Amino acid sequence: FNNPATFFQYEPGSVFKVITMAAGLDSEKIAPNTTYEDAGQVRISGFTINNSDLKAHGRQTMTYVLENSLNTGSIFVARQVGQELFKKYVKNFGFGAPTGIETEVESTGDVRSLDQRNEIFSATASFGQGISVTPIQFTAAVGAIANGGKLMKPYFVKEIRHPDGTIVKISPKMVRQVIS
């Protein structure tokens, strides 16, 4: 009877690029019009990481990176932010910890690979591989981007009506300000 939204963990993949871009923008390491040279692949620690379309796109903006889901662009952003700060943003967005939603069983996801010193881990995490999240964590994190940078505690229940007629209202609660 586990709730898939709070219990099942998955590797988010390219949708995680919005988190990486938010970290880059908030830390002022990039802007939408920041450019980099996309060679179609990046070599890190003996591994070759390609764009999903296996193409080089030349000089591109961060906006183009999101529009075309370029893995190399996401790695560029993570490098600009730096491994430690990138890990801090990922954790501040709520990944690797329970959201506190009122269910009996909630998985934490797994971002422990970001504790490794090797750059390959932050590089692959920048486009959502090598980490795991729950659907509710990802929804809350994207909600923070849309909500002025405020990470809110998710909840299911608007109010509780007791048999004696008393009503307990449940109010939204801010967890923390993640981005400005």
PDB file of N, CA and C in Angstrom, residues 41-138:
ATOM      1  N   GLN A  41      30.209  16.172 -26.831  1.00  0.00           N
ATOM      2  CA  GLN A  41      30.602  15.239 -25.773  1.00  0.00           C
ATOM      3  C   GLN A  41      31.587  15.916 -24.839  1.00  0.00           C
ATOM      4  N   VAL A  42      31.679  15.347 -23.643  1.00  0.00           N
ATOM      5  CA  VAL A  42      32.618  15.811 -22.630  1.00  0.00           C
ATOM      6  C   VAL A  42      33.319  14.573 -22.076  1.00  0.00           C
ATOM      7  N   ARG A  43      34.604  14.667 -21.905  1.00  0.00           N
ATOM      8  CA  ARG A  43      35.380  13.555 -21.355  1.00  0.00           C
ATOM      9  C   ARG A  43      35.760  13.904 -19.914  1.00  0.00           C
ATOM     10  N   ILE A  44      35.390  13.020 -18.980  1.00  0.00           N
ATOM     11  CA  ILE A  44      35.666  13.233 -17.556  1.00  0.00           C
ATOM     12  C   ILE A  44      36.113  11.911 -16.942  1.00  0.00           C
ATOM     13  N   SER A  45      37.273  11.910 -16.318  1.00  0.00           N
ATOM     14  CA  SER A  45      37.770  10.742 -15.584  1.00  0.00           C
ATOM     15  C   SER A  45      37.706   9.451 -16.393  1.00  0.00           C
ATOM     16  N   GLY A  46      38.060   9.540 -17.661  1.00  0.00           N
ATOM     17  CA  GLY A  46      38.063   8.355 -18.509  1.00  0.00           C
ATOM     18  C   GLY A  46      36.718   7.980 -19.101  1.00  0.00           C
ATOM     19  N   PHE A  47      35.682   8.741 -18.785  1.00  0.00           N
ATOM     20  CA  PHE A  47      34.341   8.495 -19.322  1.00  0.00           C
ATOM     21  C   PHE A  47      34.001   9.557 -20.367  1.00  0.00           C
ATOM     22  N   THR A  48      33.287   9.156 -21.400  1.00  0.00           N
ATOM     23  CA  THR A  48      32.803  10.096 -22.401  1.00  0.00           C
ATOM     24  C   THR A  48      31.304  10.236 -22.236  1.00  0.00           C
ATOM     25  N   ILE A  49      30.850  11.461 -22.027  1.00  0.00           N
ATOM     26  CA  ILE A  49      29.419  11.750 -21.897  1.00  0.00           C
ATOM     27  C   ILE A  49      28.988  12.495 -23.147  1.00  0.00           C
ATOM     28  N   ASN A  50      27.979  11.969 -23.822  1.00  0.00           N
ATOM     29  CA  ASN A  50      27.471  12.545 -25.061  1.00  0.00           C
ATOM     30  C   ASN A  50      26.145  13.253 -24.834  1.00  0.00           C
ATOM     31  N   ASN A  51      25.805  14.132 -25.755  1.00  0.00           N
ATOM     32  CA  ASN A  51      24.439  14.631 -25.824  1.00  0.00           C
ATOM     33  C   ASN A  51      23.552  13.467 -26.258  1.00  0.00           C
ATOM     34  N   SER A  52      22.296  13.491 -25.874  1.00  0.00           N
ATOM     35  CA  SER A  52      21.408  12.379 -26.208  1.00  0.00           C
ATOM     36  C   SER A  52      21.209  12.232 -27.714  1.00  0.00           C
ATOM     37  N   ASP A  53      21.334  13.320 -28.468  1.00  0.00           N
ATOM     38  CA  ASP A  53      21.174  13.237 -29.924  1.00  0.00           C
ATOM     39  C   ASP A  53      22.486  12.894 -30.632  1.00  0.00           C
ATOM     40  N   LEU A  54      23.561  12.722 -29.849  1.00  0.00           N
ATOM     41  CA  LEU A  54      24.889  12.368 -30.369  1.00  0.00           C
ATOM     42  C   LEU A  54      25.445  13.400 -31.349  1.00  0.00           C
ATOM     43  N   LYS A  55      25.004  14.661 -31.210  1.00  0.00           N
ATOM     44  CA  LYS A  55      25.443  15.730 -32.112  1.00  0.00           C
ATOM     45  C   LYS A  55      26.161  16.825 -31.351  1.00  0.00           C
ATOM     46  N   ALA A  56      27.049  17.530 -32.045  1.00  0.00           N
ATOM     47  CA  ALA A  56      27.672  18.748 -31.547  1.00  0.00           C
ATOM     48  C   ALA A  56      26.837  19.909 -32.065  1.00  0.00           C
ATOM     49  N   HIS A  57      26.582  20.888 -31.220  1.00  0.00           N
ATOM     50  CA  HIS A  57      25.722  22.017 -31.592  1.00  0.00           C
ATOM     51  C   HIS A  57      26.473  23.334 -31.709  1.00  0.00           C
ATOM     52  N   GLY A  58      27.796  23.314 -31.509  1.00  0.00           N
ATOM     53  CA  GLY A  58      28.567  24.550 -31.624  1.00  0.00           C
ATOM     54  C   GLY A  58      28.309  25.504 -30.469  1.00  0.00           C
ATOM     55  N   ARG A  59      28.523  26.796 -30.706  1.00  0.00           N
ATOM     56  CA  ARG A  59      28.329  27.807 -29.655  1.00  0.00           C
ATOM     57  C   ARG A  59      26.838  27.936 -29.353  1.00  0.00           C
ATOM     58  N   GLN A  60      26.495  27.719 -28.064  1.00  0.00           N
ATOM     59  CA  GLN A  60      25.091  27.731 -27.661  1.00  0.00           C
ATOM     60  C   GLN A  60      24.883  28.489 -26.358  1.00  0.00           C
ATOM     61  N   THR A  61      23.650  28.992 -26.187  1.00  0.00           N
ATOM     62  CA  THR A  61      23.256  29.694 -24.958  1.00  0.00           C
ATOM     63  C   THR A  61      22.659  28.696 -23.971  1.00  0.00           C
ATOM     64  N   MET A  62      22.513  29.129 -22.751  1.00  0.00           N
ATOM     65  CA  MET A  62      21.889  28.302 -21.721  1.00  0.00           C
ATOM     66  C   MET A  62      20.417  28.044 -22.049  1.00  0.00           C
ATOM     67  N   THR A  63      19.769  29.013 -22.660  1.00  0.00           N
ATOM     68  CA  THR A  63      18.388  28.819 -23.094  1.00  0.00           C
ATOM     69  C   THR A  63      18.313  27.670 -24.096  1.00  0.00           C
ATOM     70  N   TYR A  64      19.233  27.640 -25.036  1.00  0.00           N
ATOM     71  CA  TYR A  64      19.279  26.566 -26.032  1.00  0.00           C
ATOM     72  C   TYR A  64      19.549  25.223 -25.355  1.00  0.00           C
ATOM     73  N   VAL A  65      20.383  25.226 -24.322  1.00  0.00           N
ATOM     74  CA  VAL A  65      20.678  23.994 -23.587  1.00  0.00           C
ATOM     75  C   VAL A  65      19.387  23.383 -23.050  1.00  0.00           C
ATOM     76  N   LEU A  66      18.539  24.213 -22.445  1.00  0.00           N
ATOM     77  CA  LEU A  66      17.268  23.696 -21.920  1.00  0.00           C
ATOM     78  C   LEU A  66      16.310  23.302 -23.038  1.00  0.00           C
ATOM     79  N   GLU A  67      16.205  24.135 -24.050  1.00  0.00           N
ATOM     80  CA  GLU A  67      15.287  23.847 -25.154  1.00  0.00           C
ATOM     81  C   GLU A  67      15.632  22.539 -25.863  1.00  0.00           C
ATOM     82  N   ASN A  68      16.924  22.220 -25.942  1.00  0.00           N
ATOM     83  CA  ASN A  68      17.372  21.043 -26.688  1.00  0.00           C
ATOM     84  C   ASN A  68      17.953  19.955 -25.791  1.00  0.00           C
ATOM     85  N   SER A  69      17.849  20.141 -24.485  1.00  0.00           N
ATOM     86  CA  SER A  69      18.246  19.139 -23.500  1.00  0.00           C
ATOM     87  C   SER A  69      19.672  18.635 -23.719  1.00  0.00           C
ATOM     88  N   LEU A  70      20.618  19.551 -23.758  1.00  0.00           N
ATOM     89  CA  LEU A  70      22.017  19.186 -24.009  1.00  0.00           C
ATOM     90  C   LEU A  70      22.722  18.789 -22.711  1.00  0.00           C
ATOM     91  N   ASN A  71      23.166  17.552 -22.645  1.00  0.00           N
ATOM     92  CA  ASN A  71      23.899  17.078 -21.469  1.00  0.00           C
ATOM     93  C   ASN A  71      25.182  17.869 -21.265  1.00  0.00           C
ATOM     94  N   THR A  72      25.874  18.185 -22.349  1.00  0.00           N
ATOM     95  CA  THR A  72      27.135  18.924 -22.238  1.00  0.00           C
ATOM     96  C   THR A  72      26.920  20.312 -21.652  1.00  0.00           C
ATOM     97  N   GLY A  73      25.804  20.930 -21.968  1.00  0.00           N
ATOM     98  CA  GLY A  73      25.485  22.248 -21.412  1.00  0.00           C
ATOM     99  C   GLY A  73      25.187  22.179 -19.935  1.00  0.00           C
ATOM    100  N   SER A  74      24.524  21.120 -19.520  1.00  0.00           N
ATOM    101  CA  SER A  74      24.242  20.929 -18.108  1.00  0.00           C
ATOM    102  C   SER A  74      25.538  20.712 -17.326  1.00  0.00           C
ATOM    103  N   ILE A  75      26.453  19.961 -17.913  1.00  0.00           N
ATOM    104  CA  ILE A  75      27.764  19.764 -17.289  1.00  0.00           C
ATOM    105  C   ILE A  75      28.504  21.099 -17.199  1.00  0.00           C
ATOM    106  N   PHE A  76      28.421  21.903 -18.246  1.00  0.00           N
ATOM    107  CA  PHE A  76      29.043  23.237 -18.238  1.00  0.00           C
ATOM    108  C   PHE A  76      28.535  24.050 -17.041  1.00  0.00           C
ATOM    109  N   VAL A  77      27.227  24.031 -16.832  1.00  0.00           N
ATOM    110  CA  VAL A  77      26.642  24.787 -15.715  1.00  0.00           C
ATOM    111  C   VAL A  77      27.142  24.247 -14.377  1.00  0.00           C
ATOM    112  N   ALA A  78      27.125  22.935 -14.215  1.00  0.00           N
ATOM    113  CA  ALA A  78      27.591  22.343 -12.954  1.00  0.00           C
ATOM    114  C   ALA A  78      29.050  22.713 -12.690  1.00  0.00           C
ATOM    115  N   ARG A  79      29.855  22.749 -13.731  1.00  0.00           N
ATOM    116  CA  ARG A  79      31.257  23.147 -13.563  1.00  0.00           C
ATOM    117  C   ARG A  79      31.375  24.603 -13.148  1.00  0.00           C
ATOM    118  N   GLN A  80      30.538  25.461 -13.709  1.00  0.00           N
ATOM    119  CA  GLN A  80      30.575  26.882 -13.342  1.00  0.00           C
ATOM    120  C   GLN A  80      30.173  27.063 -11.885  1.00  0.00           C
ATOM    121  N   VAL A  81      29.173  26.316 -11.456  1.00  0.00           N
ATOM    122  CA  VAL A  81      28.688  26.412 -10.072  1.00  0.00           C
ATOM    123  C   VAL A  81      29.722  25.824  -9.111  1.00  0.00           C
ATOM    124  N   GLY A  82      30.372  24.743  -9.493  1.00  0.00           N
ATOM    125  CA  GLY A  82      31.340  24.057  -8.629  1.00  0.00           C
ATOM    126  C   GLY A  82      30.674  22.919  -7.879  1.00  0.00           C
ATOM    127  N   GLN A  83      31.430  21.872  -7.620  1.00  0.00           N
ATOM    128  CA  GLN A  83      30.878  20.657  -7.026  1.00  0.00           C
ATOM    129  C   GLN A  83      30.213  20.888  -5.674  1.00  0.00           C
ATOM    130  N   GLU A  84      30.862  21.586  -4.780  1.00  0.00           N
ATOM    131  CA  GLU A  84      30.308  21.770  -3.428  1.00  0.00           C
ATOM    132  C   GLU A  84      29.035  22.612  -3.444  1.00  0.00           C
ATOM    133  N   LEU A  85      29.055  23.706  -4.190  1.00  0.00           N
ATOM    134  CA  LEU A  85      27.870  24.562  -4.244  1.00  0.00           C
ATOM    135  C   LEU A  85      26.723  23.861  -4.971  1.00  0.00           C
ATOM    136  N   PHE A  86      27.042  23.108  -6.024  1.00  0.00           N
ATOM    137  CA  PHE A  86      26.015  22.347  -6.732  1.00  0.00           C
ATOM    138  C   PHE A  86      25.357  21.351  -5.777  1.00  0.00           C
ATOM    139  N   LYS A  87      26.159  20.623  -5.008  1.00  0.00           N
ATOM    140  CA  LYS A  87      25.616  19.666  -4.032  1.00  0.00           C
ATOM    141  C   LYS A  87      24.726  20.386  -3.015  1.00  0.00           C
ATOM    142  N   LYS A  88      25.151  21.569  -2.579  1.00  0.00           N
ATOM    143  CA  LYS A  88      24.357  22.333  -1.605  1.00  0.00           C
ATOM    144  C   LYS A  88      22.996  22.700  -2.194  1.00  0.00           C
ATOM    145  N   TYR A  89      22.978  23.159  -3.449  1.00  0.00           N
ATOM    146  CA  TYR A  89      21.700  23.481  -4.088  1.00  0.00           C
ATOM    147  C   TYR A  89      20.812  22.243  -4.200  1.00  0.00           C
ATOM    148  N   VAL A  90      21.377  21.135  -4.628  1.00  0.00           N
ATOM    149  CA  VAL A  90      20.592  19.901  -4.776  1.00  0.00           C
ATOM    150  C   VAL A  90      19.946  19.532  -3.444  1.00  0.00           C
ATOM    151  N   LYS A  91      20.713  19.581  -2.384  1.00  0.00           N
ATOM    152  CA  LYS A  91      20.175  19.242  -1.064  1.00  0.00           C
ATOM    153  C   LYS A  91      19.176  20.295  -0.575  1.00  0.00           C
ATOM    154  N   ASN A  92      19.448  21.570  -0.843  1.00  0.00           N
ATOM    155  CA  ASN A  92      18.503  22.623  -0.437  1.00  0.00           C
ATOM    156  C   ASN A  92      17.175  22.517  -1.171  1.00  0.00           C
ATOM    157  N   PHE A  93      17.194  21.997  -2.397  1.00  0.00           N
ATOM    158  CA  PHE A  93      15.946  21.760  -3.121  1.00  0.00           C
ATOM    159  C   PHE A  93      15.166  20.591  -2.526  1.00  0.00           C
ATOM    160  N   GLY A  94      15.757  19.885  -1.565  1.00  0.00           N
ATOM    161  CA  GLY A  94      15.048  18.825  -0.846  1.00  0.00           C
ATOM    162  C   GLY A  94      15.390  17.415  -1.276  1.00  0.00           C
ATOM    163  N   PHE A  95      16.339  17.260  -2.169  1.00  0.00           N
ATOM    164  CA  PHE A  95      16.696  15.920  -2.623  1.00  0.00           C
ATOM    165  C   PHE A  95      17.600  15.240  -1.602  1.00  0.00           C
ATOM    166  N   GLY A  96      17.354  13.944  -1.380  1.00  0.00           N
ATOM    167  CA  GLY A  96      18.140  13.179  -0.418  1.00  0.00           C
ATOM    168  C   GLY A  96      17.589  13.236   0.996  1.00  0.00           C
ATOM    169  N   ALA A  97      16.409  13.832   1.157  1.00  0.00           N
ATOM    170  CA  ALA A  97      15.786  13.941   2.480  1.00  0.00           C
ATOM    171  C   ALA A  97      14.262  13.808   2.315  1.00  0.00           C
ATOM    172  N   PRO A  98      13.579  13.330   3.339  1.00  0.00           N
ATOM    173  CA  PRO A  98      12.120  13.258   3.233  1.00  0.00           C
ATOM    174  C   PRO A  98      11.505  14.660   3.187  1.00  0.00           C
ATOM    175  N   THR A  99      10.368  14.787   2.505  1.00  0.00           N
ATOM    176  CA  THR A  99       9.687  16.079   2.431  1.00  0.00           C
ATOM    177  C   THR A  99       8.899  16.373   3.692  1.00  0.00           C
ATOM    178  N   GLY A 100       8.570  15.318   4.454  1.00  0.00           N
ATOM    179  CA  GLY A 100       7.761  15.492   5.649  1.00  0.00           C
ATOM    180  C   GLY A 100       6.274  15.401   5.377  1.00  0.00           C
ATOM    181  N   ILE A 101       5.887  15.033   4.154  1.00  0.00           N
ATOM    182  CA  ILE A 101       4.481  14.872   3.823  1.00  0.00           C
ATOM    183  C   ILE A 101       3.866  13.807   4.725  1.00  0.00           C
ATOM    184  N   GLU A 102       2.584  13.972   5.034  1.00  0.00           N
ATOM    185  CA  GLU A 102       1.956  13.106   6.023  1.00  0.00           C
ATOM    186  C   GLU A 102       1.540  11.739   5.463  1.00  0.00           C
ATOM    187  N   THR A 103       2.534  10.928   5.151  1.00  0.00           N
ATOM    188  CA  THR A 103       2.287   9.537   4.776  1.00  0.00           C
ATOM    189  C   THR A 103       3.138   8.673   5.684  1.00  0.00           C
ATOM    190  N   GLU A 104       2.764   7.405   5.794  1.00  0.00           N
ATOM    191  CA  GLU A 104       3.499   6.525   6.699  1.00  0.00           C
ATOM    192  C   GLU A 104       4.904   6.220   6.212  1.00  0.00           C
ATOM    193  N   VAL A 105       5.052   6.002   4.913  1.00  0.00           N
ATOM    194  CA  VAL A 105       6.366   5.631   4.391  1.00  0.00           C
ATOM    195  C   VAL A 105       6.757   6.619   3.302  1.00  0.00           C
ATOM    196  N   GLU A 106       7.920   7.252   3.493  1.00  0.00           N
ATOM    197  CA  GLU A 106       8.428   8.168   2.482  1.00  0.00           C
ATOM    198  C   GLU A 106       9.904   7.871   2.260  1.00  0.00           C
ATOM    199  N   SER A 107      10.275   7.667   1.009  1.00  0.00           N
ATOM    200  CA  SER A 107      11.673   7.445   0.666  1.00  0.00           C
ATOM    201  C   SER A 107      12.396   8.785   0.606  1.00  0.00           C
ATOM    202  N   THR A 108      13.698   8.726   0.773  1.00  0.00           N
ATOM    203  CA  THR A 108      14.489   9.961   0.789  1.00  0.00           C
ATOM    204  C   THR A 108      15.120  10.278  -0.556  1.00  0.00           C
ATOM    205  N   GLY A 109      15.079   9.337  -1.498  1.00  0.00           N
ATOM    206  CA  GLY A 109      15.869   9.523  -2.707  1.00  0.00           C
ATOM    207  C   GLY A 109      17.332   9.305  -2.338  1.00  0.00           C
ATOM    208  N   ASP A 110      18.215   9.388  -3.313  1.00  0.00           N
ATOM    209  CA  ASP A 110      19.613   9.130  -3.030  1.00  0.00           C
ATOM    210  C   ASP A 110      20.498  10.053  -3.864  1.00  0.00           C
ATOM    211  N   VAL A 111      21.130  10.986  -3.194  1.00  0.00           N
ATOM    212  CA  VAL A 111      22.077  11.899  -3.851  1.00  0.00           C
ATOM    213  C   VAL A 111      23.466  11.767  -3.235  1.00  0.00           C
ATOM    214  N   ARG A 112      23.726  10.627  -2.585  1.00  0.00           N
ATOM    215  CA  ARG A 112      25.018  10.425  -1.915  1.00  0.00           C
ATOM    216  C   ARG A 112      26.192  10.442  -2.884  1.00  0.00           C
ATOM    217  N   SER A 113      25.948  10.168  -4.153  1.00  0.00           N
ATOM    218  CA  SER A 113      27.052  10.198  -5.119  1.00  0.00           C
ATOM    219  C   SER A 113      27.693  11.585  -5.181  1.00  0.00           C
ATOM    220  N   LEU A 114      26.933  12.624  -4.828  1.00  0.00           N
ATOM    221  CA  LEU A 114      27.483  13.982  -4.846  1.00  0.00           C
ATOM    222  C   LEU A 114      28.499  14.218  -3.729  1.00  0.00           C
ATOM    223  N   ASP A 115      28.570  13.290  -2.775  1.00  0.00           N
ATOM    224  CA  ASP A 115      29.580  13.392  -1.720  1.00  0.00           C
ATOM    225  C   ASP A 115      30.949  12.933  -2.214  1.00  0.00           C
ATOM    226  N   GLN A 116      30.997  12.279  -3.365  1.00  0.00           N
ATOM    227  CA  GLN A 116      32.261  11.814  -3.943  1.00  0.00           C
ATOM    228  C   GLN A 116      33.025  13.008  -4.513  1.00  0.00           C
ATOM    229  N   ARG A 117      34.321  12.967  -4.463  1.00  0.00           N
ATOM    230  CA  ARG A 117      35.154  14.067  -4.962  1.00  0.00           C
ATOM    231  C   ARG A 117      35.281  14.062  -6.484  1.00  0.00           C
ATOM    232  N   ASN A 118      35.143  12.910  -7.100  1.00  0.00           N
ATOM    233  CA  ASN A 118      35.317  12.805  -8.542  1.00  0.00           C
ATOM    234  C   ASN A 118      34.236  13.589  -9.275  1.00  0.00           C
ATOM    235  N   GLU A 119      34.644  14.425 -10.214  1.00  0.00           N
ATOM    236  CA  GLU A 119      33.722  15.304 -10.946  1.00  0.00           C
ATOM    237  C   GLU A 119      32.666  14.536 -11.735  1.00  0.00           C
ATOM    238  N   ILE A 120      32.918  13.290 -12.073  1.00  0.00           N
ATOM    239  CA  ILE A 120      31.965  12.527 -12.875  1.00  0.00           C
ATOM    240  C   ILE A 120      30.595  12.464 -12.202  1.00  0.00           C
ATOM    241  N   PHE A 121      30.571  12.444 -10.872  1.00  0.00           N
ATOM    242  CA  PHE A 121      29.306  12.321 -10.147  1.00  0.00           C
ATOM    243  C   PHE A 121      28.454  13.587 -10.239  1.00  0.00           C
ATOM    244  N   SER A 122      29.067  14.751 -10.096  1.00  0.00           N
ATOM    245  CA  SER A 122      28.291  15.990 -10.249  1.00  0.00           C
ATOM    246  C   SER A 122      27.939  16.212 -11.720  1.00  0.00           C
ATOM    247  N   ALA A 123      28.817  15.779 -12.623  1.00  0.00           N
ATOM    248  CA  ALA A 123      28.533  15.929 -14.055  1.00  0.00           C
ATOM    249  C   ALA A 123      27.294  15.133 -14.449  1.00  0.00           C
ATOM    250  N   THR A 124      27.235  13.870 -14.069  1.00  0.00           N
ATOM    251  CA  THR A 124      26.074  13.058 -14.449  1.00  0.00           C
ATOM    252  C   THR A 124      24.817  13.491 -13.685  1.00  0.00           C
ATOM    253  N   ALA A 125      24.986  13.906 -12.432  1.00  0.00           N
ATOM    254  CA  ALA A 125      23.831  14.396 -11.668  1.00  0.00           C
ATOM    255  C   ALA A 125      23.251  15.655 -12.295  1.00  0.00           C
ATOM    256  N   SER A 126      24.089  16.460 -12.950  1.00  0.00           N
ATOM    257  CA  SER A 126      23.605  17.712 -13.540  1.00  0.00           C
ATOM    258  C   SER A 126      22.513  17.474 -14.579  1.00  0.00           C
ATOM    259  N   PHE A 127      22.498  16.296 -15.179  1.00  0.00           N
ATOM    260  CA  PHE A 127      21.415  15.955 -16.103  1.00  0.00           C
ATOM    261  C   PHE A 127      20.609  14.763 -15.592  1.00  0.00           C
ATOM    262  N   GLY A 128      20.599  14.574 -14.271  1.00  0.00           N
ATOM    263  CA  GLY A 128      19.681  13.655 -13.627  1.00  0.00           C
ATOM    264  C   GLY A 128      20.031  12.189 -13.655  1.00  0.00           C
ATOM    265  N   GLN A 129      21.293  11.843 -13.843  1.00  0.00           N
ATOM    266  CA  GLN A 129      21.699  10.441 -13.807  1.00  0.00           C
ATOM    267  C   GLN A 129      22.629  10.207 -12.628  1.00  0.00           C
ATOM    268  N   GLY A 130      22.551   9.001 -12.065  1.00  0.00           N
ATOM    269  CA  GLY A 130      23.394   8.658 -10.931  1.00  0.00           C
ATOM    270  C   GLY A 130      22.849   9.125  -9.599  1.00  0.00           C
ATOM    271  N   ILE A 131      21.664   9.687  -9.612  1.00  0.00           N
ATOM    272  CA  ILE A 131      20.952  10.087  -8.395  1.00  0.00           C
ATOM    273  C   ILE A 131      19.531   9.551  -8.507  1.00  0.00           C
ATOM    274  N   SER A 132      18.829   9.507  -7.389  1.00  0.00           N
ATOM    275  CA  SER A 132      17.421   9.123  -7.451  1.00  0.00           C
ATOM    276  C   SER A 132      16.599  10.090  -6.604  1.00  0.00           C
ATOM    277  N   VAL A 133      15.363  10.277  -7.026  1.00  0.00           N
ATOM    278  CA  VAL A 133      14.434  11.192  -6.362  1.00  0.00           C
ATOM    279  C   VAL A 133      13.070  10.513  -6.299  1.00  0.00           C
ATOM    280  N   THR A 134      12.186  11.079  -5.515  1.00  0.00           N
ATOM    281  CA  THR A 134      10.797  10.619  -5.531  1.00  0.00           C
ATOM    282  C   THR A 134       9.974  11.643  -6.317  1.00  0.00           C
ATOM    283  N   PRO A 135       8.843  11.221  -6.847  1.00  0.00           N
ATOM    284  CA  PRO A 135       7.998  12.179  -7.561  1.00  0.00           C
ATOM    285  C   PRO A 135       7.609  13.390  -6.711  1.00  0.00           C
ATOM    286  N   ILE A 136       7.334  13.176  -5.429  1.00  0.00           N
ATOM    287  CA  ILE A 136       6.915  14.306  -4.582  1.00  0.00           C
ATOM    288  C   ILE A 136       8.086  15.266  -4.341  1.00  0.00           C
ATOM    289  N   GLN A 137       9.312  14.747  -4.218  1.00  0.00           N
ATOM    290  CA  GLN A 137      10.480  15.622  -4.080  1.00  0.00           C
ATOM    291  C   GLN A 137      10.653  16.482  -5.324  1.00  0.00           C
ATOM    292  N   PHE A 138      10.544  15.847  -6.480  1.00  0.00           N
ATOM    293  CA  PHE A 138      10.755  16.599  -7.711  1.00  0.00           C
ATOM    294  C   PHE A 138       9.661  17.642  -7.907  1.00  0.00           C
TER     295      PHE A 138
END
